């Protein structure tokens, strides 16, 4: 017993000596610069001391890699920045797979809050589903929460652990429970596929009167190939002699800043496209438009479709076109990711992703955690309480799947007739939504439709705006406010409300 007490006393004195010596060292500084440097050295010595102490004295033998990864995760999570993270072996491998453009997964771009409480569990949120992937075909939407993955509560595991479940060998199944809105919950089983991230889809819309032939380009993600694919779309539209252009950035999670700059440069002929600002001088950059790179004919009306799944690079393009009064934004406020990350390898198998700068739109505005509001807000109708219950019931059933399985080549009339029949049972779900659900199942194995005018109220609203005269559209865009003006207006409103409360 005396030996144990003596051992504890020695350990305590050893640990105390480390801390006391470091504190004394820190207190001896004389100026602020020296103080910061010495404090950094103090903490490094303390960390080294704790690392060594734990490895030597913990009750069980400890793998030094466990302490190393735990220290890095804790250090970066202390910044409370969801985009600054430690990339362990599996995550680093996944990132490399994504960079190459191929990986085994279900096709969901996700985010996860650091802090989880009983009142507000940190479930995984779907930022956006990748087009034509298992997650997209299953109808998972931006804003959906993944409550559990393969039976594991996602609020109780890390982002890395969630990604480990979603990504992996092709052909294996992943069981998810999805929560949509406040009360809708339903199970979804996805089978992993080789995900090749698509970047651009395009075509023309000719079905609507007065609007003429409208070019439609959906940018799914900004990759090294995006600018080239957008140019292919614009070249195609020249032959079609389009009267207007719709750029669909909904559910676009972002991508490379160089890629979005190249795309924006096709529409903007002068001035800044985006700037990055950091406390490090070499991270401060201004990306400026070049007239020789501008390939889209000026004067043709442009509408940009946005929603809460539009993030990062897609917000750069939206903000640049808006601040330059070149486009009219329709839809829903964007996600609000106004920062730039860099991946730094620590070895061949791990690294860190760290926020190095914030980006600013041409009007010198940062939209981080704020997002970009549309010039005209158009929202999809919300479910009533009964609608939520019926939607959950329908999603849990296999009614649609069974009928479509028996009629794989259903026509639009058959889809409409079946939706009418479903509506007799699910009266609180509107017909366009029921037709959309049936249509999704019909096209699930054939690839998605380029657009859906029967269901897509935001696209229909854009076409309605374009049905006016060119002069009316120009006046509409001219009278829109820049992001800086909108933020200044919001700040004045907040000040006014604060003054009223006092």
Coordinates of C-alpha atoms in Angstrom, one line a residue:
X1 CA 0.0 0.0 0.0
X2 CA 2.9 2.4 0.9
X3 CA 4.5 1.7 -2.5
X4 CA 1.2 2.5 -4.3
X5 CA 0.9 5.8 -2.4
X6 CA 4.5 6.6 -3.0
X7 CA 4.0 5.9 -6.8
X8 CA 0.9 8.2 -6.9
X9 CA 2.8 10.9 -5.1
X10 CA 5.7 10.7 -7.6
X11 CA 3.3 10.8 -10.5
X12 CA 1.4 13.8 -9.1
X13 CA 4.7 15.7 -8.5
X14 CA 5.9 14.9 -12.0
X15 CA 2.6 16.1 -13.6
X16 CA 2.5 19.2 -11.4
X17 CA 6.1 20.1 -12.2
X18 CA 5.3 20.1 -15.9
X19 CA 2.3 22.5 -15.5
X20 CA 4.0 24.7 -12.9
X21 CA 7.2 25.1 -14.9
X22 CA 5.2 26.0 -18.0
X23 CA 3.1 28.6 -16.1
X24 CA 6.2 30.2 -14.7
X25 CA 7.7 30.3 -18.1
X26 CA 4.6 32.0 -19.6
X27 CA 4.5 34.7 -16.9
X28 CA 8.1 35.9 -17.6
X29 CA 7.2 37.4 -21.0
X30 CA 7.6 41.1 -21.5
X31 CA 5.8 42.1 -24.7
X32 CA 2.8 40.9 -26.5
X33 CA 4.6 39.2 -29.4
X34 CA 7.0 37.4 -27.1
X35 CA 4.0 36.5 -24.8
X36 CA 2.1 34.8 -27.7
X37 CA 5.2 32.9 -28.8
X38 CA 6.0 31.8 -25.2
X39 CA 2.4 30.8 -24.6
X40 CA 2.5 28.7 -27.8
X41 CA 5.7 27.0 -26.5
X42 CA 4.1 26.6 -23.1
X43 CA 1.1 24.7 -24.5
X44 CA 3.3 22.6 -26.8
X45 CA 5.4 21.6 -23.9
X46 CA 2.3 20.8 -21.8
X47 CA 0.8 18.7 -24.7
X48 CA 4.1 16.8 -25.1
X49 CA 4.2 16.2 -21.4
X50 CA 0.6 14.9 -21.2
X51 CA 1.2 12.8 -24.3
X52 CA 4.3 11.2 -22.7
X53 CA 2.6 10.9 -19.3
X54 CA -0.5 9.1 -20.6
X55 CA 1.6 6.8 -22.8
X56 CA 3.8 5.8 -19.8
X57 CA 1.2 5.7 -17.0
X58 CA -2.2 4.9 -18.4
X59 CA -3.7 1.7 -17.0
X60 CA -3.5 -0.1 -20.4
X61 CA -0.9 0.1 -23.1
X62 CA -1.8 2.9 -25.5
X63 CA -1.1 3.1 -29.2
X64 CA 0.6 6.5 -29.9
X65 CA -1.5 6.8 -33.0
X66 CA -4.7 6.9 -30.9
X67 CA -3.3 9.8 -28.9
X68 CA -2.1 11.6 -32.1
X69 CA -5.4 11.4 -33.9
X70 CA -7.4 12.2 -30.8
X71 CA -5.3 15.3 -30.1
X72 CA -5.7 16.6 -33.7
X73 CA -9.4 16.0 -33.8
X74 CA -9.9 17.8 -30.5
X75 CA -7.6 20.7 -31.5
X76 CA -9.5 21.3 -34.8
X77 CA -13.0 20.7 -33.4
X78 CA -12.2 23.4 -30.7
X79 CA -12.4 26.0 -33.6
X80 CA -16.1 25.2 -34.0
X81 CA -15.7 25.3 -37.7
X82 CA -17.5 22.4 -39.5
X83 CA -15.2 22.8 -42.5
X84 CA -11.9 22.6 -40.5
X85 CA -11.4 18.9 -39.6
X86 CA -8.8 16.2 -39.2
X87 CA -8.8 13.7 -42.2
X88 CA -8.1 10.3 -40.9
X89 CA -7.1 7.4 -43.1
X90 CA -10.6 6.6 -44.4
X91 CA -11.7 10.2 -44.8
X92 CA -8.4 11.1 -46.5
X93 CA -8.9 8.1 -48.9
X94 CA -12.5 9.2 -49.5
X95 CA -11.3 12.8 -50.3
X96 CA -8.8 11.4 -52.8
X97 CA -11.6 9.3 -54.4
X98 CA -13.7 12.4 -54.7
X99 CA -10.9 14.3 -56.3
X100 CA -10.4 11.6 -58.8
X101 CA -14.2 11.7 -59.5
X102 CA -14.9 8.1 -58.6
X103 CA -15.8 6.4 -55.3
X104 CA -18.1 3.7 -53.9
X105 CA -21.0 5.4 -52.1
X106 CA -24.6 6.5 -52.0
X107 CA -24.2 10.0 -53.5
X108 CA -25.1 12.3 -50.5
X109 CA -23.2 15.5 -49.7
X110 CA -23.6 15.9 -45.9
X111 CA -22.8 18.1 -42.9
X112 CA -22.9 17.6 -39.2
X113 CA -22.9 20.1 -36.2
X114 CA -20.2 19.6 -33.6
X115 CA -22.4 20.2 -30.5
X116 CA -25.1 17.6 -29.8
X117 CA -27.6 18.0 -26.9
X118 CA -30.7 16.1 -25.9
X119 CA -32.8 19.1 -27.0
X120 CA -31.0 19.4 -30.3
X121 CA -29.2 16.2 -31.4
X122 CA -26.5 16.7 -34.0
X123 CA -28.0 14.4 -36.7
X124 CA -26.3 14.4 -40.1
X125 CA -28.0 16.9 -42.5
X126 CA -28.1 16.3 -46.3
X127 CA -26.6 19.3 -48.0
X128 CA -27.5 18.0 -51.4
X129 CA -27.9 14.6 -53.2
X130 CA -25.7 14.0 -56.2
X131 CA -27.6 13.7 -59.4
X132 CA -28.5 10.1 -60.6
X133 CA -27.0 8.4 -57.6
X134 CA -28.7 6.0 -55.2
X135 CA -29.5 8.8 -52.7
X136 CA -31.0 11.0 -55.4
X137 CA -33.0 8.2 -57.0
X138 CA -34.5 7.4 -53.5
X139 CA -35.9 10.9 -53.3
X140 CA -33.6 12.1 -50.5
X141 CA -33.6 15.9 -50.5
X142 CA -31.4 18.8 -49.3
X143 CA -32.3 19.5 -45.7
X144 CA -33.3 16.0 -44.8
X145 CA -31.7 14.6 -41.6
X146 CA -30.2 11.1 -41.5
X147 CA -31.3 9.9 -38.1
X148 CA -29.6 6.6 -38.3
X149 CA -27.2 4.8 -40.6
X150 CA -27.0 1.0 -40.5
X151 CA -28.8 1.1 -37.1
X152 CA -26.4 3.7 -35.6
X153 CA -27.7 6.9 -34.2
X154 CA -25.9 9.6 -36.3
X155 CA -26.0 12.2 -33.5
X156 CA -23.7 10.0 -31.4
X157 CA -21.0 9.4 -33.9
X158 CA -18.6 11.6 -35.8
X159 CA -18.8 12.8 -39.4
X160 CA -15.9 10.5 -40.3
X161 CA -17.8 7.5 -38.9
X162 CA -20.9 8.5 -40.9
X163 CA -18.9 8.7 -44.1
X164 CA -17.4 5.3 -43.3
X165 CA -20.9 3.9 -43.3
X166 CA -22.1 5.7 -46.4
X167 CA -18.9 5.0 -48.5
X168 CA -17.4 1.6 -49.1
X169 CA -17.5 -1.5 -51.4
X170 CA -19.9 -1.1 -54.4
X171 CA -23.0 -3.3 -54.2
X172 CA -23.3 -3.4 -50.4
X173 CA -26.5 -2.0 -48.8
X174 CA -26.8 0.9 -46.4
X175 CA -29.9 1.3 -44.3
X176 CA -30.9 4.8 -43.4
X177 CA -33.7 6.5 -41.5
X178 CA -34.6 9.9 -42.9
X179 CA -36.4 12.7 -41.1
X180 CA -38.0 15.4 -43.3
X181 CA -39.4 18.5 -41.6
X182 CA -40.6 18.1 -38.0
X183 CA -42.5 14.8 -38.1
X184 CA -41.9 12.9 -41.3
X185 CA -39.7 9.8 -40.8
X186 CA -39.2 6.9 -43.1
X187 CA -36.6 4.2 -43.8
X188 CA -34.6 4.1 -47.0
X189 CA -32.3 1.2 -48.1
X190 CA -29.6 2.3 -50.6
X191 CA -27.1 0.1 -52.5
X192 CA -23.7 1.6 -53.0
X193 CA -22.7 2.3 -56.5
X194 CA -19.5 3.6 -58.2
X195 CA -20.2 7.4 -57.9
X196 CA -19.0 9.4 -60.8
X197 CA -19.8 13.0 -59.9
X198 CA -21.6 14.6 -62.9
X199 CA -21.0 18.3 -63.4
X200 CA -23.3 19.8 -66.1
X201 CA -26.6 18.8 -67.9
X202 CA -28.3 21.0 -70.5
X203 CA -31.0 21.3 -73.0
X204 CA -33.7 23.7 -74.2
X205 CA -37.3 24.4 -73.0
X206 CA -39.7 25.0 -75.8
X207 CA -43.0 24.0 -74.2
X208 CA -43.9 27.5 -72.8
X209 CA -45.6 30.2 -74.8
X210 CA -44.1 33.7 -75.1
X211 CA -40.8 32.8 -73.5
X212 CA -39.4 31.5 -76.9
X213 CA -36.7 28.9 -76.8
X214 CA -35.0 29.0 -73.4
X215 CA -31.6 27.5 -72.7
X216 CA -31.5 25.4 -69.5
X217 CA -28.2 24.5 -67.9
X218 CA -28.0 22.6 -64.6
X219 CA -24.6 22.9 -62.9
X220 CA -24.4 20.0 -60.5
X221 CA -21.0 20.6 -59.0
X222 CA -17.9 22.7 -59.9
X223 CA -15.1 20.4 -61.0
X224 CA -12.1 20.8 -63.3
X225 CA -14.4 19.9 -66.2
X226 CA -17.3 22.2 -65.4
X227 CA -16.2 25.3 -67.4
X228 CA -15.6 23.1 -70.5
X229 CA -19.1 21.5 -70.1
X230 CA -20.7 24.9 -69.6
X231 CA -19.1 26.1 -72.8
X232 CA -20.4 23.1 -74.7
X233 CA -23.9 24.1 -73.4
X234 CA -23.5 27.7 -74.5
X235 CA -22.2 26.6 -78.0
X236 CA -25.3 24.4 -78.3
X237 CA -27.6 27.3 -77.3
X238 CA -26.0 29.5 -80.1
X239 CA -27.2 27.0 -82.7
X240 CA -30.7 26.9 -81.1
X241 CA -30.8 30.7 -81.0
X242 CA -32.2 30.9 -77.5
X243 CA -34.1 33.9 -76.3
X244 CA -33.2 33.5 -72.6
X245 CA -31.0 31.3 -70.3
X246 CA -31.8 29.6 -67.0
X247 CA -28.8 28.5 -64.9
X248 CA -30.0 25.9 -62.3
X249 CA -27.7 25.9 -59.2
X250 CA -30.2 24.2 -56.9
X251 CA -28.6 21.5 -54.6
X252 CA -25.1 22.4 -56.0
X253 CA -22.8 21.9 -53.0
X254 CA -19.9 23.9 -54.6
X255 CA -16.5 22.7 -55.6
X256 CA -13.3 24.4 -56.9
X257 CA -13.0 28.2 -56.7
X258 CA -11.0 28.2 -59.9
X259 CA -13.7 26.3 -61.7
X260 CA -16.5 28.7 -60.7
X261 CA -14.3 31.7 -61.6
X262 CA -13.8 30.2 -65.1
X263 CA -17.6 29.7 -65.5
X264 CA -18.4 33.2 -64.2
X265 CA -15.9 34.7 -66.6
X266 CA -18.0 33.4 -69.5
X267 CA -20.8 35.9 -68.5
X268 CA -18.9 38.7 -66.8
X269 CA -16.5 40.8 -69.0
X270 CA -14.9 43.1 -66.4
X271 CA -14.4 43.7 -62.7
X272 CA -14.0 41.3 -59.8
X273 CA -15.7 37.9 -59.8
X274 CA -14.8 37.0 -56.2
X275 CA -12.0 37.9 -53.7
X276 CA -10.6 36.0 -50.9
X277 CA -9.4 37.6 -47.6
X278 CA -7.3 36.1 -44.9
X279 CA -4.9 37.2 -42.2
X280 CA -2.2 35.7 -44.4
X281 CA -1.1 37.9 -47.2
X282 CA -0.6 35.1 -49.7
X283 CA -4.2 34.0 -49.3
X284 CA -5.6 37.4 -50.3
X285 CA -6.6 37.2 -53.9
X286 CA -8.9 39.0 -56.4
X287 CA -10.2 37.0 -59.3
X288 CA -11.0 39.4 -62.1
X289 CA -13.0 38.9 -65.2
X290 CA -11.3 39.0 -68.6
X291 CA -13.2 40.3 -71.7
X292 CA -11.5 37.7 -74.0
X293 CA -13.0 34.9 -71.9
X294 CA -16.5 36.2 -72.0
X295 CA -18.4 34.0 -74.5
X296 CA -22.1 34.5 -73.6
X297 CA -23.9 37.2 -75.6
X298 CA -24.8 40.2 -73.5
X299 CA -28.4 41.2 -73.5
X300 CA -29.9 37.7 -73.3
X301 CA -31.9 37.5 -70.1
X302 CA -30.5 35.2 -67.4
X303 CA -32.3 33.7 -64.5
X304 CA -30.5 31.7 -61.8
X305 CA -32.4 29.1 -59.7
X306 CA -31.1 28.7 -56.1
X307 CA -32.2 26.9 -53.0
X308 CA -30.9 26.0 -49.5
X309 CA -28.8 23.3 -51.1
X310 CA -26.9 25.9 -53.2
X311 CA -23.6 26.4 -51.4
X312 CA -20.0 27.6 -51.6
X313 CA -18.9 27.9 -55.3
X314 CA -22.6 28.0 -56.5
X315 CA -23.0 31.0 -54.2
X316 CA -20.0 32.6 -55.7
X317 CA -21.5 32.4 -59.2
X318 CA -25.0 33.6 -57.9
X319 CA -23.4 36.5 -56.0
X320 CA -21.2 37.5 -58.9
X321 CA -24.1 37.6 -61.4
X322 CA -26.4 39.3 -59.0
X323 CA -23.9 42.0 -57.9
X324 CA -23.1 42.8 -61.6
X325 CA -26.9 43.0 -62.4
X326 CA -26.5 40.3 -65.0
X327 CA -29.1 37.8 -63.7
X328 CA -32.3 37.6 -61.7
X329 CA -32.3 35.1 -58.8
X330 CA -35.4 32.9 -58.3
X331 CA -36.1 30.3 -55.6
X332 CA -35.0 30.1 -52.0
X333 CA -32.2 31.5 -49.8
X334 CA -28.9 29.7 -50.3
X335 CA -27.0 27.6 -47.7
X336 CA -24.4 30.3 -46.7
X337 CA -20.9 28.9 -46.9
X338 CA -18.6 31.8 -47.5
X339 CA -15.2 30.3 -46.6
X340 CA -12.3 28.7 -48.5
X341 CA -10.6 25.5 -47.4
X342 CA -7.3 23.9 -48.2
X343 CA -6.3 20.3 -47.7
X344 CA -2.9 19.7 -46.2
X345 CA -1.5 16.2 -46.2
X346 CA 0.3 15.1 -43.0
X347 CA 1.4 11.8 -44.4
X348 CA 0.4 9.6 -47.3
X349 CA -2.6 8.4 -45.4
X350 CA -3.9 11.4 -43.4
X351 CA -4.2 15.2 -43.4
X352 CA -6.2 18.2 -42.3
X353 CA -8.7 20.3 -44.1
X354 CA -8.5 23.9 -42.8
X355 CA -10.3 27.2 -43.5
X356 CA -7.7 29.6 -44.9
X357 CA -9.8 32.5 -46.0
X358 CA -13.3 33.9 -46.5
X359 CA -14.6 34.9 -50.0
X360 CA -16.3 38.1 -50.9
X361 CA -18.7 38.9 -53.8
X362 CA -18.0 41.8 -56.2
X363 CA -19.9 44.2 -53.8
X364 CA -17.4 43.2 -51.1
X365 CA -19.8 41.1 -49.2
X366 CA -19.3 37.8 -47.3
X367 CA -22.4 35.6 -47.1
X368 CA -21.1 33.0 -44.6
X369 CA -23.9 31.7 -42.4
X370 CA -26.2 34.2 -44.1
X371 CA -26.7 32.9 -47.6
X372 CA -28.0 34.8 -50.7
X373 CA -31.7 35.7 -50.8
X374 CA -33.5 35.3 -54.1
X375 CA -34.8 38.3 -55.9
X376 CA -38.1 36.5 -56.1
X377 CA -38.8 33.9 -53.5
X378 CA -40.7 30.8 -54.7
X379 CA -41.2 28.0 -52.3
X380 CA -42.6 24.5 -52.7
X381 CA -45.9 24.1 -50.7
X382 CA -45.5 22.8 -47.1
X383 CA -47.3 19.8 -45.9
X384 CA -50.2 20.1 -43.5
X385 CA -50.0 17.9 -40.3
X386 CA -52.2 15.4 -42.1
X387 CA -50.1 15.7 -45.2
X388 CA -46.9 14.8 -43.2
X389 CA -48.6 11.7 -41.7
X390 CA -49.8 10.5 -45.1
X391 CA -46.5 11.2 -46.8
X392 CA -44.7 9.2 -44.1
X393 CA -47.2 6.4 -44.6
X394 CA -46.8 6.4 -48.4
X395 CA -43.0 6.5 -48.2
X396 CA -43.0 3.5 -45.8
X397 CA -45.3 1.6 -48.1
X398 CA -44.3 0.0 -51.4
X399 CA -47.5 1.0 -53.3
X400 CA -45.8 3.1 -55.9
X401 CA -42.9 0.7 -56.4
X402 CA -45.3 -2.3 -56.9
X403 CA -47.4 -0.6 -59.6
X404 CA -44.4 0.8 -61.4
X405 CA -42.7 -2.6 -61.3
X406 CA -45.7 -4.0 -63.2
X407 CA -45.8 -1.0 -65.6
X408 CA -42.2 0.0 -66.2
X409 CA -43.0 2.1 -69.3
X410 CA -45.8 4.2 -67.9
X411 CA -46.9 7.2 -70.0
X412 CA -47.6 10.6 -68.5
X413 CA -51.3 9.8 -68.7
X414 CA -50.9 6.6 -66.8
X415 CA -48.8 8.4 -64.2
X416 CA -51.5 11.0 -63.9
X417 CA -54.2 8.4 -63.6
X418 CA -52.3 6.5 -60.9
X419 CA -51.7 9.7 -59.0
X420 CA -55.4 10.4 -59.1
X421 CA -56.0 6.9 -57.6
X422 CA -53.4 7.5 -54.9
X423 CA -55.0 10.9 -54.1
X424 CA -58.3 9.1 -53.2
X425 CA -56.4 7.5 -50.3
X426 CA -53.8 10.2 -49.6
X427 CA -56.1 13.2 -49.8
X428 CA -53.8 15.6 -47.9
X429 CA -50.9 15.2 -50.5
X430 CA -51.3 17.5 -53.5
X431 CA -51.5 15.9 -57.0
X432 CA -48.3 17.4 -58.4
X433 CA -46.3 15.8 -55.5
X434 CA -48.0 12.5 -56.1
X435 CA -47.3 12.6 -59.8
X436 CA -43.7 13.6 -59.0
X437 CA -43.3 10.6 -56.7
X438 CA -44.6 8.2 -59.3
X439 CA -42.5 9.8 -62.1
X440 CA -39.4 9.5 -59.9
X441 CA -40.0 5.8 -59.6
X442 CA -40.6 5.4 -63.3
X443 CA -37.4 7.2 -64.2
X444 CA -35.4 5.8 -61.3
X445 CA -33.5 3.2 -63.4
X446 CA -33.5 5.3 -66.6
X447 CA -31.8 8.5 -65.4
X448 CA -33.5 11.6 -64.3
X449 CA -35.5 14.0 -66.4
X450 CA -33.7 17.2 -67.3
X451 CA -36.6 19.2 -65.9
X452 CA -40.2 18.7 -64.7
X453 CA -42.6 21.5 -65.5
X454 CA -45.5 19.6 -63.9
X455 CA -44.0 19.8 -60.4
X456 CA -41.1 22.3 -60.4
X457 CA -42.9 25.5 -59.3
X458 CA -39.5 27.4 -59.2
X459 CA -38.7 26.6 -62.8
X460 CA -42.3 27.5 -63.9
X461 CA -42.0 30.8 -62.1
X462 CA -38.7 31.6 -63.9
X463 CA -40.3 30.8 -67.2
X464 CA -43.3 33.0 -66.3
X465 CA -40.9 35.9 -65.6
X466 CA -39.2 35.4 -69.0
X467 CA -42.5 35.5 -70.8
X468 CA -42.6 39.3 -70.4
X469 CA -40.7 41.7 -72.7
X470 CA -37.0 42.0 -72.8
X471 CA -37.2 45.6 -71.7
X472 CA -39.3 44.5 -68.7
X473 CA -36.8 41.9 -67.7
X474 CA -33.9 44.4 -68.0
X475 CA -35.7 46.9 -65.8
X476 CA -36.4 44.1 -63.3
X477 CA -32.7 43.1 -63.1
X478 CA -31.6 46.8 -63.0
X479 CA -33.7 47.5 -59.9
X480 CA -32.4 44.5 -57.9
X481 CA -30.1 45.3 -54.9
X482 CA -26.5 44.1 -54.6
X483 CA -25.7 41.8 -51.7
X484 CA -23.9 44.7 -49.9
X485 CA -27.0 46.9 -50.2
X486 CA -29.2 44.1 -48.9
X487 CA -26.9 43.4 -45.9
X488 CA -26.6 47.1 -45.1
X489 CA -30.4 47.4 -45.3
X490 CA -30.8 44.4 -42.9
X491 CA -28.3 45.9 -40.5
X492 CA -30.2 49.2 -40.4
X493 CA -33.4 47.3 -39.7
X494 CA -31.8 45.4 -36.8
X495 CA -30.5 48.7 -35.4
X496 CA -34.0 50.2 -35.6
X497 CA -35.6 47.2 -33.9
X498 CA -33.0 47.3 -31.1
X499 CA -33.6 51.0 -30.6
X500 CA -37.4 50.4 -30.4
X501 CA -36.9 47.7 -27.7
X502 CA -34.8 50.2 -25.6

